[in-house]
């Protein structure tokens, strides 16, 4: 009985769930949380490169969904709406972090500024394990400007369509495509040694 | 006429197979002549695979509990924490603040429970000073009540009835196992043993 209920719930669309939640069904909200918590965390984590901060942003996203549930209308896809909220919050967090860094840099010695190492100096070992590879990729993603970072994560990590990305970040599809292409070109240029290992 | 740079604008479409057939032919022709662009396209293709296969992170086990707590705080925010500055309303800070508040409240109830039992007794003691038969309730009381005498013929029957009732109530309340004592003692024990 419970299994069949779970199966039927799995087929309920996000839009139906939020509508049920708008009518007062808190179980529908819990289902939304279960459906989106990990994929949103992946998106925000790749954007901020900090798991704890990312989890806080995802919590805040769900809190906003709870608070502003009546602001959602069926005109847009629910996923677009929730990704827009998460993206905006992640960008805000990034700006906040930059302000904090600017403040702390003034009290820091040159030797402490490890994230300012130039790309030329960085030369990864010939054989790196997957954890290290991930770290290298993540570090290079973090070096992209937020507008490039966001689109490449949404397209290549989250595998969203250009159309949906265009709605999430509210820019034309052509601009999204151009940004994705430029972000990829920059990344492949910075990750040459790692990507060429794969070729061999 | 076309430079590598202008071809590069279509590399993403090329690796995603969304490029127009005519443009594809032009790109293929260029790539066959330009090893540098060929390498770039190969790396772009590998990059996409890398990004798609990045390990997925999962939310912590207490994620939903934290969220429920935050929603609960959100509902009660205006009543419980109207004075908390915005900077202190961070997600984790809020949960810890709630936990701290609950601990303080519980300790407050415990302490006030103990004091309350004393307060009741003192209050009753003070009230009892106004009646002449105080000695039988507090034989060891150091405070000596003022004796007031009422001539029986001047006291109305209604007053006597009320006086008896009041005496009986004081007698019940002043016993150490009175209801007030029992309830505060019971509440204190419950809070001691309960967990948050």
PDB file of N, CA and C in Angstrom, chain A residues 29-30 33-34 37-38 41-42 45-46 52 55-56 58-60 62-63 66-67 133-134 137 141 155-157 159 162 181 184-185 187-188 191-192 194-196 198-199, chain B residues 8-13 15-16 18 39-40 42-44 46-52 54-60 62-64 66-68 70-71 74-75 77 91-92:
ATOM      1  N   UNK A  29       5.152  19.691   0.191  1.00  0.00           N
ATOM      2  CA  UNK A  29       6.382  20.489   0.380  1.00  0.00           C
ATOM      3  C   UNK A  29       7.557  19.578   0.710  1.00  0.00           C
ATOM      4  N   UNK A  30       7.307  18.601   1.575  1.00  0.00           N
ATOM      5  CA  UNK A  30       8.384  17.664   1.944  1.00  0.00           C
ATOM      6  C   UNK A  30       8.883  16.905   0.720  1.00  0.00           C
ATOM      7  N   UNK A  33      11.135  19.095  -1.265  1.00  0.00           N
ATOM      8  CA  UNK A  33      12.453  19.171  -0.620  1.00  0.00           C
ATOM      9  C   UNK A  33      13.271  17.932  -0.978  1.00  0.00           C
ATOM     10  N   UNK A  34      12.639  16.762  -0.862  1.00  0.00           N
ATOM     11  CA  UNK A  34      13.340  15.503  -1.164  1.00  0.00           C
ATOM     12  C   UNK A  34      13.809  15.459  -2.622  1.00  0.00           C
ATOM     13  N   UNK A  37      16.647  18.734  -3.042  1.00  0.00           N
ATOM     14  CA  UNK A  37      17.728  19.118  -2.123  1.00  0.00           C
ATOM     15  C   UNK A  37      19.112  18.760  -2.662  1.00  0.00           C
ATOM     16  N   UNK A  38      19.278  17.569  -3.231  1.00  0.00           N
ATOM     17  CA  UNK A  38      20.609  17.165  -3.683  1.00  0.00           C
ATOM     18  C   UNK A  38      21.018  17.842  -4.987  1.00  0.00           C
ATOM     19  N   UNK A  41      21.907  21.337  -4.191  1.00  0.00           N
ATOM     20  CA  UNK A  41      23.183  21.390  -3.470  1.00  0.00           C
ATOM     21  C   UNK A  41      24.351  21.239  -4.454  1.00  0.00           C
ATOM     22  N   UNK A  42      24.197  20.341  -5.412  1.00  0.00           N
ATOM     23  CA  UNK A  42      25.253  20.157  -6.415  1.00  0.00           C
ATOM     24  C   UNK A  42      25.508  21.437  -7.198  1.00  0.00           C
ATOM     25  N   UNK A  45      26.943  24.071  -4.700  1.00  0.00           N
ATOM     26  CA  UNK A  45      28.283  23.677  -4.264  1.00  0.00           C
ATOM     27  C   UNK A  45      29.320  23.941  -5.361  1.00  0.00           C
ATOM     28  N   UNK A  46      28.981  23.586  -6.599  1.00  0.00           N
ATOM     29  CA  UNK A  46      29.925  23.826  -7.703  1.00  0.00           C
ATOM     30  C   UNK A  46      30.125  25.322  -7.914  1.00  0.00           C
ATOM     31  N   UNK A  52      29.489  23.680   3.169  1.00  0.00           N
ATOM     32  CA  UNK A  52      28.670  24.206   4.272  1.00  0.00           C
ATOM     33  C   UNK A  52      27.875  25.441   3.837  1.00  0.00           C
ATOM     34  N   UNK A  55      25.108  24.369   1.546  1.00  0.00           N
ATOM     35  CA  UNK A  55      23.953  23.782   2.240  1.00  0.00           C
ATOM     36  C   UNK A  55      23.088  24.877   2.875  1.00  0.00           C
ATOM     37  N   UNK A  56      23.746  25.895   3.408  1.00  0.00           N
ATOM     38  CA  UNK A  56      22.992  27.017   3.969  1.00  0.00           C
ATOM     39  C   UNK A  56      22.167  27.719   2.898  1.00  0.00           C
ATOM     40  N   UNK A  58      21.037  26.367   0.136  1.00  0.00           N
ATOM     41  CA  UNK A  58      19.926  25.487  -0.262  1.00  0.00           C
ATOM     42  C   UNK A  58      18.817  25.535   0.796  1.00  0.00           C
ATOM     43  N   UNK A  59      19.207  25.571   2.065  1.00  0.00           N
ATOM     44  CA  UNK A  59      18.209  25.705   3.140  1.00  0.00           C
ATOM     45  C   UNK A  59      17.415  26.999   2.956  1.00  0.00           C
ATOM     46  N   UNK A  60      18.143  28.060   2.688  1.00  0.00           N
ATOM     47  CA  UNK A  60      17.500  29.363   2.505  1.00  0.00           C
ATOM     48  C   UNK A  60      16.569  29.324   1.288  1.00  0.00           C
ATOM     49  N   UNK A  62      14.865  26.718   0.158  1.00  0.00           N
ATOM     50  CA  UNK A  62      13.622  26.036   0.533  1.00  0.00           C
ATOM     51  C   UNK A  62      12.776  26.884   1.476  1.00  0.00           C
ATOM     52  N   UNK A  63      13.445  27.662   2.285  1.00  0.00           N
ATOM     53  CA  UNK A  63      12.728  28.563   3.185  1.00  0.00           C
ATOM     54  C   UNK A  63      11.981  29.630   2.369  1.00  0.00           C
ATOM     55  N   UNK A  66       9.000  28.106   0.833  1.00  0.00           N
ATOM     56  CA  UNK A  66       7.949  27.975   1.850  1.00  0.00           C
ATOM     57  C   UNK A  66       7.251  29.319   2.055  1.00  0.00           C
ATOM     58  N   UNK A  67       8.076  30.343   2.220  1.00  0.00           N
ATOM     59  CA  UNK A  67       7.550  31.677   2.539  1.00  0.00           C
ATOM     60  C   UNK A  67       6.779  32.272   1.355  1.00  0.00           C
ATOM     61  N   UNK A 133      41.648  15.264  -9.268  1.00  0.00           N
ATOM     62  CA  UNK A 133      41.129  15.796 -10.543  1.00  0.00           C
ATOM     63  C   UNK A 133      39.914  16.680 -10.280  1.00  0.00           C
ATOM     64  N   UNK A 134      39.054  16.163  -9.423  1.00  0.00           N
ATOM     65  CA  UNK A 134      37.839  16.913  -9.096  1.00  0.00           C
ATOM     66  C   UNK A 134      38.203  18.255  -8.466  1.00  0.00           C
ATOM     67  N   UNK A 137      39.500  20.601 -11.110  1.00  0.00           N
ATOM     68  CA  UNK A 137      38.409  21.119 -11.947  1.00  0.00           C
ATOM     69  C   UNK A 137      37.600  22.160 -11.160  1.00  0.00           C
ATOM     70  N   UNK A 141      36.886  26.002 -12.059  1.00  0.00           N
ATOM     71  CA  UNK A 141      35.507  26.517 -12.201  1.00  0.00           C
ATOM     72  C   UNK A 141      35.375  27.784 -11.347  1.00  0.00           C
ATOM     73  N   UNK A 155      24.658  23.987 -17.449  1.00  0.00           N
ATOM     74  CA  UNK A 155      24.634  23.231 -18.703  1.00  0.00           C
ATOM     75  C   UNK A 155      25.369  21.882 -18.586  1.00  0.00           C
ATOM     76  N   UNK A 156      26.591  21.896 -18.081  1.00  0.00           N
ATOM     77  CA  UNK A 156      27.410  20.682 -18.133  1.00  0.00           C
ATOM     78  C   UNK A 156      27.367  19.832 -16.866  1.00  0.00           C
ATOM     79  N   UNK A 157      27.080  20.433 -15.721  1.00  0.00           N
ATOM     80  CA  UNK A 157      26.989  19.628 -14.497  1.00  0.00           C
ATOM     81  C   UNK A 157      25.532  19.230 -14.262  1.00  0.00           C
ATOM     82  N   UNK A 159      23.119  19.626 -16.487  1.00  0.00           N
ATOM     83  CA  UNK A 159      22.600  19.174 -17.784  1.00  0.00           C
ATOM     84  C   UNK A 159      21.205  19.718 -18.103  1.00  0.00           C
ATOM     85  N   UNK A 162      19.349  24.727 -22.826  1.00  0.00           N
ATOM     86  CA  UNK A 162      19.663  26.146 -22.995  1.00  0.00           C
ATOM     87  C   UNK A 162      18.435  26.999 -22.712  1.00  0.00           C
ATOM     88  N   UNK A 181      29.900  28.617 -24.375  1.00  0.00           N
ATOM     89  CA  UNK A 181      31.036  28.344 -25.259  1.00  0.00           C
ATOM     90  C   UNK A 181      32.313  29.000 -24.732  1.00  0.00           C
ATOM     91  N   UNK A 184      33.545  27.230 -21.582  1.00  0.00           N
ATOM     92  CA  UNK A 184      34.193  25.949 -21.919  1.00  0.00           C
ATOM     93  C   UNK A 184      35.588  26.175 -22.483  1.00  0.00           C
ATOM     94  N   UNK A 185      35.701  27.164 -23.394  1.00  0.00           N
ATOM     95  CA  UNK A 185      37.010  27.436 -24.000  1.00  0.00           C
ATOM     96  C   UNK A 185      38.034  27.847 -22.940  1.00  0.00           C
ATOM     97  N   UNK A 187      37.937  27.102 -19.711  1.00  0.00           N
ATOM     98  CA  UNK A 187      38.228  25.954 -18.834  1.00  0.00           C
ATOM     99  C   UNK A 187      39.168  24.965 -19.511  1.00  0.00           C
ATOM    100  N   UNK A 188      38.887  24.646 -20.773  1.00  0.00           N
ATOM    101  CA  UNK A 188      39.741  23.657 -21.453  1.00  0.00           C
ATOM    102  C   UNK A 188      41.161  24.176 -21.604  1.00  0.00           C
ATOM    103  N   UNK A 191      42.768  23.737 -18.196  1.00  0.00           N
ATOM    104  CA  UNK A 191      42.885  22.335 -17.768  1.00  0.00           C
ATOM    105  C   UNK A 191      43.569  21.472 -18.827  1.00  0.00           C
ATOM    106  N   UNK A 192      44.369  22.105 -19.663  1.00  0.00           N
ATOM    107  CA  UNK A 192      45.006  21.395 -20.777  1.00  0.00           C
ATOM    108  C   UNK A 192      45.671  20.094 -20.332  1.00  0.00           C
ATOM    109  N   UNK A 194      45.420  18.258 -17.689  1.00  0.00           N
ATOM    110  CA  UNK A 194      44.504  17.238 -17.154  1.00  0.00           C
ATOM    111  C   UNK A 194      43.678  16.590 -18.275  1.00  0.00           C
ATOM    112  N   UNK A 195      43.194  17.415 -19.200  1.00  0.00           N
ATOM    113  CA  UNK A 195      42.347  16.899 -20.278  1.00  0.00           C
ATOM    114  C   UNK A 195      43.159  16.099 -21.298  1.00  0.00           C
ATOM    115  N   UNK A 196      44.438  16.460 -21.439  1.00  0.00           N
ATOM    116  CA  UNK A 196      45.267  15.718 -22.390  1.00  0.00           C
ATOM    117  C   UNK A 196      45.682  14.354 -21.852  1.00  0.00           C
ATOM    118  N   UNK A 198      43.695  12.386 -20.421  1.00  0.00           N
ATOM    119  CA  UNK A 198      42.566  11.548 -20.813  1.00  0.00           C
ATOM    120  C   UNK A 198      42.709  11.079 -22.260  1.00  0.00           C
ATOM    121  N   UNK A 199      43.228  12.022 -23.084  1.00  0.00           N
ATOM    122  CA  UNK A 199      43.392  11.724 -24.509  1.00  0.00           C
ATOM    123  C   UNK A 199      44.376  10.572 -24.699  1.00  0.00           C
TER     124      UNK A 199
ATOM    125  N   UNK B   8      35.935  29.078 -33.502  1.00  0.00           N
ATOM    126  CA  UNK B   8      35.824  28.675 -32.093  1.00  0.00           C
ATOM    127  C   UNK B   8      34.454  29.033 -31.495  1.00  0.00           C
ATOM    128  N   UNK B   9      33.799  30.043 -32.069  1.00  0.00           N
ATOM    129  CA  UNK B   9      32.477  30.437 -31.563  1.00  0.00           C
ATOM    130  C   UNK B   9      31.451  29.315 -31.722  1.00  0.00           C
ATOM    131  N   UNK B  10      31.727  28.418 -32.664  1.00  0.00           N
ATOM    132  CA  UNK B  10      30.761  27.330 -32.896  1.00  0.00           C
ATOM    133  C   UNK B  10      31.225  25.989 -32.327  1.00  0.00           C
ATOM    134  N   UNK B  11      32.318  25.976 -31.599  1.00  0.00           N
ATOM    135  CA  UNK B  11      32.849  24.698 -31.099  1.00  0.00           C
ATOM    136  C   UNK B  11      31.882  23.971 -30.160  1.00  0.00           C
ATOM    137  N   UNK B  12      31.184  24.737 -29.327  1.00  0.00           N
ATOM    138  CA  UNK B  12      30.228  24.094 -28.404  1.00  0.00           C
ATOM    139  C   UNK B  12      29.104  23.401 -29.170  1.00  0.00           C
ATOM    140  N   UNK B  13      28.582  24.122 -30.169  1.00  0.00           N
ATOM    141  CA  UNK B  13      27.526  23.528 -31.002  1.00  0.00           C
ATOM    142  C   UNK B  13      28.064  22.279 -31.711  1.00  0.00           C
ATOM    143  N   UNK B  15      30.539  20.193 -30.684  1.00  0.00           N
ATOM    144  CA  UNK B  15      30.684  19.021 -29.801  1.00  0.00           C
ATOM    145  C   UNK B  15      29.328  18.517 -29.288  1.00  0.00           C
ATOM    146  N   UNK B  16      28.324  19.396 -29.310  1.00  0.00           N
ATOM    147  CA  UNK B  16      26.982  18.980 -28.878  1.00  0.00           C
ATOM    148  C   UNK B  16      26.138  18.468 -30.053  1.00  0.00           C
ATOM    149  N   UNK B  18      24.818  20.137 -32.457  1.00  0.00           N
ATOM    150  CA  UNK B  18      23.649  20.972 -32.736  1.00  0.00           C
ATOM    151  C   UNK B  18      23.947  22.012 -33.819  1.00  0.00           C
ATOM    152  N   UNK B  39      42.704  19.979 -31.491  1.00  0.00           N
ATOM    153  CA  UNK B  39      43.015  19.683 -30.080  1.00  0.00           C
ATOM    154  C   UNK B  39      42.018  20.353 -29.149  1.00  0.00           C
ATOM    155  N   UNK B  40      41.692  21.590 -29.487  1.00  0.00           N
ATOM    156  CA  UNK B  40      40.728  22.328 -28.651  1.00  0.00           C
ATOM    157  C   UNK B  40      39.386  21.596 -28.616  1.00  0.00           C
ATOM    158  N   UNK B  42      38.810  18.444 -29.171  1.00  0.00           N
ATOM    159  CA  UNK B  42      38.960  17.188 -28.414  1.00  0.00           C
ATOM    160  C   UNK B  42      38.915  17.463 -26.911  1.00  0.00           C
ATOM    161  N   UNK B  43      39.641  18.514 -26.504  1.00  0.00           N
ATOM    162  CA  UNK B  43      39.645  18.856 -25.075  1.00  0.00           C
ATOM    163  C   UNK B  43      38.258  19.298 -24.605  1.00  0.00           C
ATOM    164  N   UNK B  44      37.553  20.020 -25.456  1.00  0.00           N
ATOM    165  CA  UNK B  44      36.187  20.448 -25.083  1.00  0.00           C
ATOM    166  C   UNK B  44      35.291  19.241 -24.856  1.00  0.00           C
ATOM    167  N   UNK B  46      36.268  16.236 -23.939  1.00  0.00           N
ATOM    168  CA  UNK B  46      36.684  15.596 -22.685  1.00  0.00           C
ATOM    169  C   UNK B  46      36.220  16.390 -21.468  1.00  0.00           C
ATOM    170  N   UNK B  47      36.261  17.704 -21.623  1.00  0.00           N
ATOM    171  CA  UNK B  47      35.828  18.566 -20.520  1.00  0.00           C
ATOM    172  C   UNK B  47      34.366  18.303 -20.170  1.00  0.00           C
ATOM    173  N   UNK B  48      33.532  18.192 -21.204  1.00  0.00           N
ATOM    174  CA  UNK B  48      32.095  17.932 -20.968  1.00  0.00           C
ATOM    175  C   UNK B  48      31.918  16.617 -20.217  1.00  0.00           C
ATOM    176  N   UNK B  49      32.675  15.608 -20.616  1.00  0.00           N
ATOM    177  CA  UNK B  49      32.576  14.302 -19.937  1.00  0.00           C
ATOM    178  C   UNK B  49      32.991  14.438 -18.470  1.00  0.00           C
ATOM    179  N   UNK B  50      34.097  15.160 -18.252  1.00  0.00           N
ATOM    180  CA  UNK B  50      34.574  15.379 -16.878  1.00  0.00           C
ATOM    181  C   UNK B  50      33.511  16.065 -16.038  1.00  0.00           C
ATOM    182  N   UNK B  51      32.931  17.122 -16.575  1.00  0.00           N
ATOM    183  CA  UNK B  51      31.953  17.904 -15.808  1.00  0.00           C
ATOM    184  C   UNK B  51      30.689  17.099 -15.514  1.00  0.00           C
ATOM    185  N   UNK B  52      30.291  16.293 -16.503  1.00  0.00           N
ATOM    186  CA  UNK B  52      29.076  15.468 -16.300  1.00  0.00           C
ATOM    187  C   UNK B  52      29.297  14.400 -15.236  1.00  0.00           C
ATOM    188  N   UNK B  54      31.362  14.579 -12.590  1.00  0.00           N
ATOM    189  CA  UNK B  54      31.853  15.048 -11.285  1.00  0.00           C
ATOM    190  C   UNK B  54      31.011  14.390 -10.187  1.00  0.00           C
ATOM    191  N   UNK B  55      31.648  13.913  -9.123  1.00  0.00           N
ATOM    192  CA  UNK B  55      30.857  13.230  -8.089  1.00  0.00           C
ATOM    193  C   UNK B  55      29.802  14.152  -7.473  1.00  0.00           C
ATOM    194  N   UNK B  56      28.640  13.588  -7.264  1.00  0.00           N
ATOM    195  CA  UNK B  56      27.534  14.391  -6.717  1.00  0.00           C
ATOM    196  C   UNK B  56      27.681  14.520  -5.206  1.00  0.00           C
ATOM    197  N   UNK B  57      27.432  15.707  -4.705  1.00  0.00           N
ATOM    198  CA  UNK B  57      27.448  15.889  -3.248  1.00  0.00           C
ATOM    199  C   UNK B  57      26.021  15.693  -2.722  1.00  0.00           C
ATOM    200  N   UNK B  58      25.951  15.215  -1.489  1.00  0.00           N
ATOM    201  CA  UNK B  58      24.628  14.976  -0.892  1.00  0.00           C
ATOM    202  C   UNK B  58      24.450  15.854   0.335  1.00  0.00           C
ATOM    203  N   UNK B  59      23.213  16.191   0.599  1.00  0.00           N
ATOM    204  CA  UNK B  59      22.932  17.015   1.773  1.00  0.00           C
ATOM    205  C   UNK B  59      23.226  16.217   3.042  1.00  0.00           C
ATOM    206  N   UNK B  60      23.539  16.908   4.119  1.00  0.00           N
ATOM    207  CA  UNK B  60      23.860  16.233   5.385  1.00  0.00           C
ATOM    208  C   UNK B  60      22.600  15.548   5.943  1.00  0.00           C
ATOM    209  N   UNK B  62      21.127  15.733   8.700  1.00  0.00           N
ATOM    210  CA  UNK B  62      20.210  16.573   9.487  1.00  0.00           C
ATOM    211  C   UNK B  62      19.633  17.732   8.670  1.00  0.00           C
ATOM    212  N   UNK B  63      19.771  17.669   7.358  1.00  0.00           N
ATOM    213  CA  UNK B  63      19.310  18.767   6.506  1.00  0.00           C
ATOM    214  C   UNK B  63      17.825  19.079   6.706  1.00  0.00           C
ATOM    215  N   UNK B  64      17.009  18.023   6.645  1.00  0.00           N
ATOM    216  CA  UNK B  64      15.558  18.250   6.746  1.00  0.00           C
ATOM    217  C   UNK B  64      15.152  18.687   8.151  1.00  0.00           C
ATOM    218  N   UNK B  66      17.012  20.423  10.196  1.00  0.00           N
ATOM    219  CA  UNK B  66      17.415  21.834  10.286  1.00  0.00           C
ATOM    220  C   UNK B  66      16.386  22.725   9.586  1.00  0.00           C
ATOM    221  N   UNK B  67      15.928  22.252   8.436  1.00  0.00           N
ATOM    222  CA  UNK B  67      14.964  23.039   7.662  1.00  0.00           C
ATOM    223  C   UNK B  67      13.653  23.188   8.438  1.00  0.00           C
ATOM    224  N   UNK B  68      13.196  22.069   9.034  1.00  0.00           N
ATOM    225  CA  UNK B  68      11.956  22.122   9.833  1.00  0.00           C
ATOM    226  C   UNK B  68      12.106  23.120  10.979  1.00  0.00           C
ATOM    227  N   UNK B  70      14.081  25.659  11.086  1.00  0.00           N
ATOM    228  CA  UNK B  70      14.104  27.023  10.553  1.00  0.00           C
ATOM    229  C   UNK B  70      12.702  27.494  10.190  1.00  0.00           C
ATOM    230  N   UNK B  71      11.888  26.565   9.679  1.00  0.00           N
ATOM    231  CA  UNK B  71      10.511  26.933   9.333  1.00  0.00           C
ATOM    232  C   UNK B  71       9.732  27.257  10.610  1.00  0.00           C
ATOM    233  N   UNK B  74      10.780  30.541  11.715  1.00  0.00           N
ATOM    234  CA  UNK B  74      10.198  31.527  10.797  1.00  0.00           C
ATOM    235  C   UNK B  74       8.782  31.870  11.232  1.00  0.00           C
ATOM    236  N   UNK B  75       8.031  30.829  11.604  1.00  0.00           N
ATOM    237  CA  UNK B  75       6.651  31.044  12.044  1.00  0.00           C
ATOM    238  C   UNK B  75       6.595  31.849  13.338  1.00  0.00           C
ATOM    239  N   UNK B  77       9.138  33.693  14.640  1.00  0.00           N
ATOM    240  CA  UNK B  77      10.169  34.721  14.711  1.00  0.00           C
ATOM    241  C   UNK B  77       9.669  36.023  15.334  1.00  0.00           C
ATOM    242  N   UNK B  91      21.440  30.834   9.397  1.00  0.00           N
ATOM    243  CA  UNK B  91      20.725  29.572   9.473  1.00  0.00           C
ATOM    244  C   UNK B  91      21.128  28.697  10.641  1.00  0.00           C
ATOM    245  N   UNK B  92      22.432  28.481  10.818  1.00  0.00           N
ATOM    246  CA  UNK B  92      22.860  27.610  11.895  1.00  0.00           C
ATOM    247  C   UNK B  92      22.746  28.337  13.230  1.00  0.00           C
TER     248      UNK B  92
END
